C-alpha cells in the first residue's frame, strides 16, 4: 500500500502529533508498505530527523504567532505533487488543520481516499487562548473531517464529541506505547538523589508547558511536606510556571532513553490538562510502573482505572490534584499496587498492534471506494 502521511508536525518537533506520525510511518515500513511524509519544514537551524523511516517532504513554514515552537505550513505545490509522484493509494491526515486541509483538498481533486486522524481538541484550545470561538472551532472540525472517507478518534470521549457535533464516519483508533523503552527498571537512583536529596516522594509532570496544559494546578502539591514536584518539558508557559510552582525542579525537554529514565525515576505521575483527546504521557507513565493522577476528562477516562491504576480528579481542580497527590505520597503500598496494575494494563498496547488496526482501517476505506465505483 502506498501511503502519503500529511502531518501538521513531525520530528524534530516533540509532541503527540509528531510522535504518532513517526510511529505510523515506522509501522507501515515494517509491514512492507511504502509511506511518504509531508510536513512543515522545521525552524531554521533545526535539522530534520535523520532517523525518519521513509522519505520526508518539507513544505515552507512560519512560526505560529505567540507560539514559535509550532510551525504552520505555507501554501506549496509540493503537497499535491507528492501525492501524484508517490501514486498514493490513501492519504493519511494527521490532526488536519492547515496543511492537512490542503491535503484533504488535493486528495479529493485526485480521487484518492483520505483517512483523517483527530488528535487536537481545537475547541478546548479556542476556549483557553481566546475565551471564545468554540462553535467556530467545531464548524472547522466538522468541515475538515466531514470531507474524509473516515475519521479516526483516539478515545471514546473524542469519538463521542465528534459524533455529537455532526462529524460522520468516525471509528476508534487509540495509540500505542513503547513498552520496551518505557519500563520500571529504567529507574535511576542517582537521578532520584539529585532530584530529591532528602528522600522526598517525586511527583512529576511530563509534557508541553503551555496554557492549555494547566500545569499550575500542581502548585498545591509543591506545598506538601515530603513531596518534590519535577517538571519535564518546555514551552511558552515555562517562565510563569517557574514562579507559580515554588520548589519545583524543571528538567527541560527530555527524549528517548533520557525521557524513559526520567519517567521511571518518578514515584507519581500527575497530568493536569483537561483537553487531551488521548494523553500519550499517561500511557508512558503506566508503562514505567507509575500510579497516575489525571483529570476525569477526555482521553484519560479510557486510560486510568480509578482506584486501580491511579486516581481521576475533577478537571481544573487544584485542591483535588493536591489531595490525590497527598494520598499517594503517604501510601507506598498503594503506589506500588497502582503502578504494577498500570504496567500490566498497557503491555498489550504496542505500536505494532495499534498499527495493524490502522492498516485494517485503510483496507476498509479502499474496499468501500471499490464497492462504490463498482455500484
Coordinates of C-alpha atoms in Angstrom, one line a residue:
X1 CA 0.0 0.0 0.0
X2 CA 1.3 3.4 -0.9
X3 CA 0.5 6.0 1.8
X4 CA 1.2 9.7 2.0
X5 CA 1.1 10.9 5.6
X6 CA 0.3 14.6 5.7
X7 CA 1.0 15.8 9.2
X8 CA 1.0 19.2 10.9
X9 CA 4.1 18.2 12.9
X10 CA 6.9 15.8 12.6
X11 CA 10.3 15.3 14.4
X12 CA 12.4 17.1 15.4
X13 CA 9.2 18.5 16.9
X14 CA 8.3 16.9 20.2
X15 CA 4.5 16.5 20.6
X16 CA 1.8 13.9 20.3
X17 CA 1.0 14.5 16.6
X18 CA 4.7 14.3 15.6
X19 CA 5.3 11.1 17.6
X20 CA 2.2 9.4 16.3
X21 CA 3.0 10.3 12.7
X22 CA 6.6 8.9 13.2
X23 CA 5.3 5.7 14.7
X24 CA 2.8 5.3 11.9
X25 CA 5.5 5.7 9.2
X26 CA 7.7 3.2 11.0
X27 CA 5.0 0.6 11.3
X28 CA 4.0 0.9 7.6
X29 CA 7.6 0.3 6.6
X30 CA 7.9 -2.6 9.0
X31 CA 4.8 -4.2 7.4
X32 CA 6.2 -3.8 3.8
X33 CA 4.1 -0.7 2.8
X34 CA 5.5 2.4 1.2
X35 CA 4.8 5.7 3.2
X36 CA 6.0 9.2 2.4
X37 CA 5.6 12.0 4.9
X38 CA 4.7 15.6 4.1
X39 CA 5.3 18.1 6.9
X40 CA 6.1 21.7 7.7
X41 CA 9.8 22.5 7.4
X42 CA 11.5 22.7 10.8
X43 CA 12.7 26.1 12.1
X44 CA 15.9 27.4 10.7
X45 CA 18.9 25.8 12.4
X46 CA 16.9 22.7 13.3
X47 CA 17.9 19.7 11.2
X48 CA 15.3 17.2 10.0
X49 CA 15.2 14.0 11.9
X50 CA 17.8 11.7 10.3
X51 CA 16.1 8.6 11.8
X52 CA 12.9 9.1 9.8
X53 CA 12.0 5.6 8.4
X54 CA 10.8 6.9 5.0
X55 CA 11.2 10.0 2.7
X56 CA 10.0 13.3 4.2
X57 CA 8.9 16.1 2.0
X58 CA 9.1 19.5 3.8
X59 CA 6.9 22.4 2.8
X60 CA 7.8 26.0 3.7
X61 CA 6.5 27.1 7.1
X62 CA 6.4 30.0 9.5
X63 CA 6.2 30.1 13.3
X64 CA 2.8 30.4 14.9
X65 CA 2.4 33.9 16.3
X66 CA 2.8 33.8 20.1
X67 CA 3.9 30.1 20.0
X68 CA 7.0 29.9 17.9
X69 CA 7.6 26.2 18.7
X70 CA 4.7 25.4 16.4
X71 CA 5.3 25.7 12.7
X72 CA 2.5 26.5 10.3
X73 CA 2.8 25.3 6.7
X74 CA 2.6 27.8 3.9
X75 CA 0.8 27.1 0.6
X76 CA 3.1 24.9 -1.6
X77 CA 2.8 22.8 -4.8
X78 CA 4.9 20.2 -3.1
X79 CA 2.0 18.6 -1.4
X80 CA -0.1 17.8 -4.5
X81 CA 3.0 16.9 -6.4
X82 CA 3.9 14.3 -3.8
X83 CA 0.5 12.7 -4.0
X84 CA 0.9 12.3 -7.7
X85 CA 4.5 11.3 -7.8
X86 CA 4.1 8.7 -5.0
X87 CA 1.0 7.3 -6.7
X88 CA -0.8 7.3 -3.3
X89 CA -3.4 4.7 -2.6
X90 CA -4.5 6.5 0.5
X91 CA -3.8 9.8 2.2
X92 CA -3.4 9.8 6.0
X93 CA -4.1 13.2 7.5
X94 CA -2.6 13.6 11.0
X95 CA -4.5 16.2 13.0
X96 CA -5.6 18.1 9.9
X97 CA -5.8 21.9 10.5
X98 CA -3.7 23.9 7.9
X99 CA -1.5 21.5 5.9
X100 CA -4.0 18.7 6.4
X101 CA -6.8 20.8 5.0
X102 CA -4.8 21.3 1.8
X103 CA -4.0 17.6 1.8
X104 CA -7.7 16.8 2.0
X105 CA -8.5 19.1 -0.9
X106 CA -5.7 17.7 -3.0
X107 CA -6.8 14.1 -2.3
X108 CA -10.4 15.0 -3.3
X109 CA -9.2 16.5 -6.6
X110 CA -7.1 13.5 -7.4
X111 CA -9.8 11.0 -6.3
X112 CA -7.6 9.5 -3.5
X113 CA -9.3 8.2 -0.4
X114 CA -8.4 10.1 2.8
X115 CA -8.3 9.0 6.4
X116 CA -8.3 11.8 8.9
X117 CA -6.9 11.3 12.4
X118 CA -8.4 13.5 15.1
X119 CA -5.8 14.4 17.7
X120 CA -6.2 18.0 18.8
X121 CA -9.0 19.5 20.8
X122 CA -9.3 22.7 18.8
X123 CA -12.4 23.7 20.6
X124 CA -10.7 23.4 24.0
X125 CA -7.8 25.4 22.7
X126 CA -10.2 28.1 21.5
X127 CA -11.6 28.4 25.0
X128 CA -8.1 28.6 26.5
X129 CA -6.4 31.0 24.2
X130 CA -9.3 33.2 23.1
X131 CA -12.0 32.7 25.7
X132 CA -14.5 32.0 22.9
X133 CA -14.7 30.6 19.4
X134 CA -15.6 27.1 20.4
X135 CA -18.5 27.0 18.0
X136 CA -16.3 28.2 15.2
X137 CA -13.7 25.6 16.0
X138 CA -16.3 22.8 15.8
X139 CA -17.5 24.2 12.4
X140 CA -14.0 23.9 11.1
X141 CA -13.5 20.4 12.6
X142 CA -16.9 19.3 11.1
X143 CA -15.9 20.7 7.7
X144 CA -12.5 19.2 7.6
X145 CA -13.3 15.8 8.9
X146 CA -16.6 15.6 7.1
X147 CA -14.7 15.5 3.8
X148 CA -12.7 12.4 4.8
X149 CA -13.7 8.9 3.9
X150 CA -13.0 8.0 7.6
X151 CA -12.2 9.9 10.8
X152 CA -10.3 8.0 13.5
X153 CA -10.8 9.2 17.1
X154 CA -8.2 8.3 19.7
X155 CA -10.6 7.8 22.7
X156 CA -14.2 7.1 23.4
X157 CA -14.6 10.7 24.7
X158 CA -13.2 12.1 21.5
X159 CA -15.4 9.8 19.4
X160 CA -18.5 11.0 21.4
X161 CA -17.6 14.6 20.9
X162 CA -17.1 14.2 17.1
X163 CA -20.4 12.4 16.7
X164 CA -22.3 14.9 18.9
X165 CA -21.0 17.7 16.7
X166 CA -22.1 16.0 13.5
X167 CA -18.9 14.5 12.2
X168 CA -19.8 11.4 10.1
X169 CA -17.9 8.1 9.6
X170 CA -16.0 8.0 12.9
X171 CA -14.3 5.0 14.4
X172 CA -12.0 4.4 17.3
X173 CA -8.2 4.2 16.8
X174 CA -6.1 4.5 20.1
X175 CA -2.4 5.0 20.4
X176 CA 0.4 2.5 21.1
X177 CA 3.1 2.8 23.7
X178 CA 6.8 1.6 23.5
X179 CA 6.8 -0.8 26.4
X180 CA 10.4 -1.8 25.7
X181 CA 11.6 1.8 26.2
X182 CA 9.3 2.8 29.0
X183 CA 9.6 0.3 31.8
X184 CA 10.1 0.3 35.5
X185 CA 13.7 -1.0 35.5
X186 CA 14.8 2.3 34.0
X187 CA 14.6 3.8 37.5
X188 CA 17.8 5.7 38.1
X189 CA 18.7 6.1 41.8
X190 CA 21.4 8.6 41.1
X191 CA 18.9 10.9 39.3
X192 CA 16.5 10.4 42.2
X193 CA 19.1 11.5 44.7
X194 CA 19.8 14.6 42.5
X195 CA 16.1 15.5 42.3
X196 CA 15.1 14.6 45.9
X197 CA 18.2 14.7 48.1
X198 CA 16.2 14.3 51.2
X199 CA 14.3 11.3 50.0
X200 CA 11.1 13.2 49.0
X201 CA 8.4 11.5 47.1
X202 CA 8.9 12.6 43.5
X203 CA 5.7 13.7 41.7
X204 CA 6.3 14.5 38.0
X205 CA 4.6 16.1 35.0
X206 CA 5.8 15.4 31.5
X207 CA 4.6 17.4 28.5
X208 CA 4.5 20.7 26.8
X209 CA 4.4 23.8 29.1
X210 CA 1.5 25.7 27.5
X211 CA -1.6 27.3 28.9
X212 CA -4.0 24.5 27.9
X213 CA -2.0 22.0 30.0
X214 CA -2.8 23.9 33.2
X215 CA 0.4 22.7 35.0
X216 CA -0.1 25.5 37.6
X217 CA -2.6 23.1 39.2
X218 CA 0.4 21.4 40.7
X219 CA 1.0 24.4 43.0
X220 CA -0.7 22.8 45.9
X221 CA 1.4 19.7 45.5
X222 CA 4.5 21.8 45.8
X223 CA 3.4 22.8 49.3
X224 CA 3.2 19.2 50.6
X225 CA 5.7 18.1 53.1
X226 CA 8.0 15.4 51.8
X227 CA 7.0 15.9 48.1
X228 CA 9.2 17.2 45.3
X229 CA 7.5 18.2 42.1
X230 CA 9.5 17.7 38.9
X231 CA 8.5 19.1 35.5
X232 CA 9.8 17.6 32.3
X233 CA 9.2 19.5 29.2
X234 CA 9.4 23.0 27.7
X235 CA 7.1 25.6 26.2
X236 CA 5.9 29.2 26.4
X237 CA 4.5 28.8 29.9
X238 CA 7.8 27.8 31.5
X239 CA 8.8 31.3 32.9
X240 CA 5.4 31.7 34.5
X241 CA 5.3 28.2 35.9
X242 CA 8.8 28.6 37.5
X243 CA 7.2 31.4 39.5
X244 CA 3.9 29.6 40.2
X245 CA 5.5 26.3 41.3
X246 CA 7.9 27.2 44.1
X247 CA 10.5 24.5 44.8
X248 CA 9.7 22.5 41.6
X249 CA 12.6 21.2 39.6
X250 CA 12.4 21.9 35.9
X251 CA 14.4 19.5 33.8
X252 CA 13.5 20.9 30.4
X253 CA 12.9 18.7 27.4
X254 CA 13.9 15.0 27.5
X255 CA 13.7 12.5 24.7
X256 CA 14.5 8.9 24.1
X257 CA 16.1 6.9 26.8
X258 CA 16.7 10.1 28.9
X259 CA 12.9 10.6 28.9
X260 CA 12.3 6.9 29.9
X261 CA 14.8 7.3 32.8
X262 CA 13.0 10.4 34.0
X263 CA 9.6 8.7 33.9
X264 CA 10.8 5.6 35.8
X265 CA 12.5 7.7 38.4
X266 CA 9.3 9.3 39.5
X267 CA 7.0 8.0 42.2
X268 CA 3.8 9.5 41.0
X269 CA 2.8 10.9 37.6
X270 CA 0.4 13.8 37.5
X271 CA -1.2 15.2 34.4
X272 CA -3.3 18.3 34.7
X273 CA -4.6 19.3 31.2
X274 CA -8.3 18.8 30.6
X275 CA -8.2 18.9 26.8
X276 CA -6.5 15.7 25.9
X277 CA -8.0 13.7 23.2
X278 CA -5.8 10.8 24.2
X279 CA -2.8 11.6 26.5
X280 CA 0.2 9.6 25.5
X281 CA 2.2 10.6 28.5
X282 CA -0.3 8.8 30.8
X283 CA 0.4 5.5 28.9
X284 CA 4.1 6.1 29.1
X285 CA 3.8 6.6 32.8
X286 CA 1.8 3.4 33.2
X287 CA 4.4 1.5 31.2
X288 CA 7.0 2.9 33.5
X289 CA 5.1 1.4 36.5
X290 CA 3.8 4.7 37.9
X291 CA 0.5 5.5 39.6
X292 CA -1.3 8.2 37.7
X293 CA -3.3 11.3 38.8
X294 CA -5.2 12.8 35.9
X295 CA -8.4 14.8 35.2
X296 CA -11.6 12.8 34.6
X297 CA -12.0 14.2 31.1
X298 CA -11.1 13.2 27.6
X299 CA -8.5 10.5 26.9
X300 CA -7.5 9.7 30.5
X301 CA -11.0 8.3 31.0
X302 CA -10.1 5.4 28.8
X303 CA -6.6 5.0 30.2
X304 CA -6.8 5.3 34.0
X305 CA -8.9 2.9 36.0
X306 CA -9.8 5.0 39.1
X307 CA -8.7 3.2 42.3
X308 CA -6.9 0.5 40.3
X309 CA -4.1 2.2 38.2
X310 CA -4.5 5.7 39.6
X311 CA -6.8 8.5 40.6
X312 CA -9.1 10.5 38.4
X313 CA -9.9 14.0 39.7
X314 CA -12.3 16.7 38.6
X315 CA -10.8 18.8 35.8
X316 CA -9.3 22.2 36.8
X317 CA -9.5 21.4 40.5
X318 CA -6.2 22.3 42.2
X319 CA -7.4 21.1 45.5
X320 CA -8.4 17.7 44.1
X321 CA -5.0 17.4 42.5
X322 CA -3.2 18.2 45.7
X323 CA -5.3 15.8 47.7
X324 CA -4.8 12.9 45.3
X325 CA -1.0 13.5 45.3
X326 CA -1.1 13.6 49.1
X327 CA -2.9 10.3 49.3
X328 CA -0.5 8.6 47.0
X329 CA 2.6 10.2 48.6
X330 CA 1.5 8.9 52.0
X331 CA 0.9 5.3 50.9
X332 CA 3.9 3.4 49.3
X333 CA 2.0 0.2 49.1
X334 CA -0.9 1.8 47.2
X335 CA 1.6 3.5 44.8
X336 CA 3.2 0.1 44.1
X337 CA -0.1 -1.6 43.5
X338 CA -1.4 1.1 41.2
X339 CA 2.0 1.2 39.3
X340 CA 2.1 -2.6 38.8
X341 CA -1.5 -2.7 37.6
X342 CA -0.8 0.1 35.2
X343 CA 2.1 -1.8 33.7
X344 CA 0.0 -4.9 33.2
X345 CA -2.8 -2.8 31.6
X346 CA -0.6 -1.3 28.8
X347 CA 1.6 -4.3 28.0
X348 CA -0.5 -5.3 25.0
X349 CA -0.9 -1.8 23.7
X350 CA 2.1 -1.9 21.4
X351 CA 2.6 0.3 18.3
X352 CA 2.6 -2.9 16.2
X353 CA -0.8 -3.9 17.4
X354 CA -2.2 -0.4 17.0
X355 CA -0.5 0.0 13.6
X356 CA -2.1 -3.2 12.3
X357 CA -5.5 -1.8 13.3
X358 CA -4.7 1.3 11.3
X359 CA -3.8 -0.7 8.2
X360 CA -7.2 -2.5 8.6
X361 CA -8.9 0.9 8.6
X362 CA -7.1 1.8 5.4
X363 CA -8.1 -1.5 3.8
X364 CA -11.8 -1.0 4.7
X365 CA -11.7 2.5 3.2
X366 CA -10.2 1.2 0.0
X367 CA -12.7 -1.6 -0.2
X368 CA -15.5 0.9 0.3
X369 CA -14.2 3.0 -2.5
X370 CA -14.0 0.0 -4.8
X371 CA -17.5 -1.1 -3.9
X372 CA -18.9 2.4 -4.6
X373 CA -17.2 2.5 -8.0
X374 CA -18.5 -0.9 -8.9
X375 CA -22.0 0.1 -8.0

